[in-house]
mmCIF file of C-alpha atoms in Angstrom:
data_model
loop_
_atom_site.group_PDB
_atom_site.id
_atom_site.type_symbol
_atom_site.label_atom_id
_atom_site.label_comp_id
_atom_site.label_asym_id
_atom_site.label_seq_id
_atom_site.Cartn_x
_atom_site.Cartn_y
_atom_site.Cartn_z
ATOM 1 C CA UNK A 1 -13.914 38.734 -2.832
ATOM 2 C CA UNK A 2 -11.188 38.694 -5.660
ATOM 3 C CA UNK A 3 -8.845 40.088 -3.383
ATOM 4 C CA UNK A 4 -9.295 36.528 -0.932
ATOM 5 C CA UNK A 5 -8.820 34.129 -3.825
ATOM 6 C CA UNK A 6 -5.737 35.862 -5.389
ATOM 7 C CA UNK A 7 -2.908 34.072 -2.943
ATOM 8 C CA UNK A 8 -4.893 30.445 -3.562
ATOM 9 C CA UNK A 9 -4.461 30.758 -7.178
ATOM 10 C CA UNK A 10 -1.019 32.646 -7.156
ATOM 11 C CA UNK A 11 0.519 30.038 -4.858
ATOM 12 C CA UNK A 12 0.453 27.247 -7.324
ATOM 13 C CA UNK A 13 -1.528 24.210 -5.725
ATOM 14 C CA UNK A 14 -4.003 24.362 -8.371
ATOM 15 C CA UNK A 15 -1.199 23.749 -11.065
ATOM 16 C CA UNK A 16 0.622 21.453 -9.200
ATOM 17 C CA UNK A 17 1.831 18.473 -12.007
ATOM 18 C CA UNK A 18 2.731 15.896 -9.375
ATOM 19 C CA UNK A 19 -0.717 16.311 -7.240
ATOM 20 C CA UNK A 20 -3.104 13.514 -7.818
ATOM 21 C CA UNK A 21 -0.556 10.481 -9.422
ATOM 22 C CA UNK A 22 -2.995 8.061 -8.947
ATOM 23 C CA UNK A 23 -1.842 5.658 -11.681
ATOM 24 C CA UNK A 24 1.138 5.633 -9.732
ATOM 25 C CA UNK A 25 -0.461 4.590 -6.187
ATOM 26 C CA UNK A 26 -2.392 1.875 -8.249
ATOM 27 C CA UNK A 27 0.469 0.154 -9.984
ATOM 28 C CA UNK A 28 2.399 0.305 -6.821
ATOM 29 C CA UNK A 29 -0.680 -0.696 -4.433
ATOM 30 C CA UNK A 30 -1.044 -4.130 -7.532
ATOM 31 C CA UNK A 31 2.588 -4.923 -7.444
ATOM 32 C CA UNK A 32 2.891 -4.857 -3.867
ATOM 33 C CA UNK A 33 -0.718 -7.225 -3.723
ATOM 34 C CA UNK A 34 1.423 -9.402 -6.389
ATOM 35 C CA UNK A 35 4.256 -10.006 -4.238
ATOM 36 C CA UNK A 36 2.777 -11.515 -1.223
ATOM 37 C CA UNK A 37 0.605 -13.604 -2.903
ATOM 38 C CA UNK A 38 3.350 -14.704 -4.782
ATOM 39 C CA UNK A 39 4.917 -14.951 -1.540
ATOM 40 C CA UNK A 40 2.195 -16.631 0.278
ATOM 41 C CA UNK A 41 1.767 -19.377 -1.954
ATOM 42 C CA UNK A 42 5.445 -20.709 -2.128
ATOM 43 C CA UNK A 43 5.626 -20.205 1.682
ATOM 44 C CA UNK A 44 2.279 -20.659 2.813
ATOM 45 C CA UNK A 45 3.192 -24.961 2.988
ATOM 46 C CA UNK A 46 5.996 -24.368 4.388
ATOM 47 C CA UNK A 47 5.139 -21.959 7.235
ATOM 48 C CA UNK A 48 2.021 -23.839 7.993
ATOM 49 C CA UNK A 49 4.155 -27.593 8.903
ATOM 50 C CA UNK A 50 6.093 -25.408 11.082
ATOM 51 C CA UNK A 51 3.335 -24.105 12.292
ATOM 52 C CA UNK A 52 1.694 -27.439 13.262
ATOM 53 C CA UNK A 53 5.370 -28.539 14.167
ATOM 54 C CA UNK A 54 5.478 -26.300 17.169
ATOM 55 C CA UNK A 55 2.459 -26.609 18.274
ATOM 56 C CA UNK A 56 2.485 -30.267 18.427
ATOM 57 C CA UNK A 57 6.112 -29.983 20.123
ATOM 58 C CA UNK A 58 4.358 -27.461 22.918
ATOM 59 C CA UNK A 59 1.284 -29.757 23.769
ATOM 60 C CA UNK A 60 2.760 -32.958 23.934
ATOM 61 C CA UNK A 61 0.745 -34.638 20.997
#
Protein backbone atom coordinates (compact mmCIF):
# COMPACT_ATOMS: atom_id res chain seq x y z
CA UNK A 1 0.00 0.00 0.00
CA UNK A 2 2.99 2.46 0.67
CA UNK A 3 4.23 1.79 -2.60
CA UNK A 4 0.55 3.44 -4.20
CA UNK A 5 0.70 6.58 -2.09
CA UNK A 6 4.43 7.40 -2.70
CA UNK A 7 3.88 9.39 -6.30
CA UNK A 8 0.67 11.39 -4.52
CA UNK A 9 2.85 12.66 -1.87
CA UNK A 10 6.14 12.98 -3.98
CA UNK A 11 4.35 14.99 -6.67
CA UNK A 12 3.72 18.00 -4.57
CA UNK A 13 -0.17 18.75 -4.60
CA UNK A 14 -0.34 18.28 -1.00
CA UNK A 15 2.28 21.18 -0.48
CA UNK A 16 1.06 23.25 -2.99
CA UNK A 17 1.26 27.19 -1.36
CA UNK A 18 -1.06 28.72 -3.94
CA UNK A 19 -3.93 25.84 -3.64
CA UNK A 20 -6.88 26.97 -1.68
CA UNK A 21 -6.47 31.22 -1.81
CA UNK A 22 -9.72 31.66 -0.68
CA UNK A 23 -9.23 35.10 0.91
CA UNK A 24 -8.34 35.98 -2.43
CA UNK A 25 -11.66 34.69 -4.31
CA UNK A 26 -13.58 36.53 -1.43
CA UNK A 27 -12.08 39.97 -1.67
CA UNK A 28 -12.30 39.73 -5.37
CA UNK A 29 -15.95 38.06 -5.44
CA UNK A 30 -16.87 41.63 -2.63
CA UNK A 31 -15.18 44.11 -4.83
CA UNK A 32 -16.65 42.94 -7.90
CA UNK A 33 -20.43 42.85 -5.81
CA UNK A 34 -19.22 46.60 -4.87
CA UNK A 35 -18.88 47.78 -8.26
CA UNK A 36 -22.17 47.11 -9.77
CA UNK A 37 -24.03 48.19 -7.07
CA UNK A 38 -22.14 51.15 -7.15
CA UNK A 39 -22.87 51.00 -10.69
CA UNK A 40 -26.46 50.24 -10.49
CA UNK A 41 -27.40 52.94 -8.36
CA UNK A 42 -25.89 55.95 -10.36
CA UNK A 43 -27.27 54.30 -13.55
CA UNK A 44 -30.15 52.51 -12.47
CA UNK A 45 -32.38 56.26 -13.03
CA UNK A 46 -30.95 56.76 -15.84
CA UNK A 47 -31.31 53.43 -17.69
CA UNK A 48 -34.77 53.00 -16.40
CA UNK A 49 -36.25 56.70 -18.29
CA UNK A 50 -34.72 55.24 -21.26
CA UNK A 51 -36.17 52.36 -20.63
CA UNK A 52 -39.74 53.74 -20.35
CA UNK A 53 -38.60 56.19 -23.23
CA UNK A 54 -38.54 53.44 -25.77
CA UNK A 55 -41.12 51.71 -24.86
CA UNK A 56 -43.48 54.51 -24.90
CA UNK A 57 -41.87 55.58 -28.42
CA UNK A 58 -42.69 51.71 -29.70
CA UNK A 59 -46.43 51.59 -28.51
CA UNK A 60 -47.62 54.78 -29.42
CA UNK A 61 -48.52 56.08 -25.82
Amino acid sequence: MKSLLHPVRSSGLADDAERGDVPGWVLVTMMTAGLVVLLWGVAGPALTGLFNQAIQSVSGL
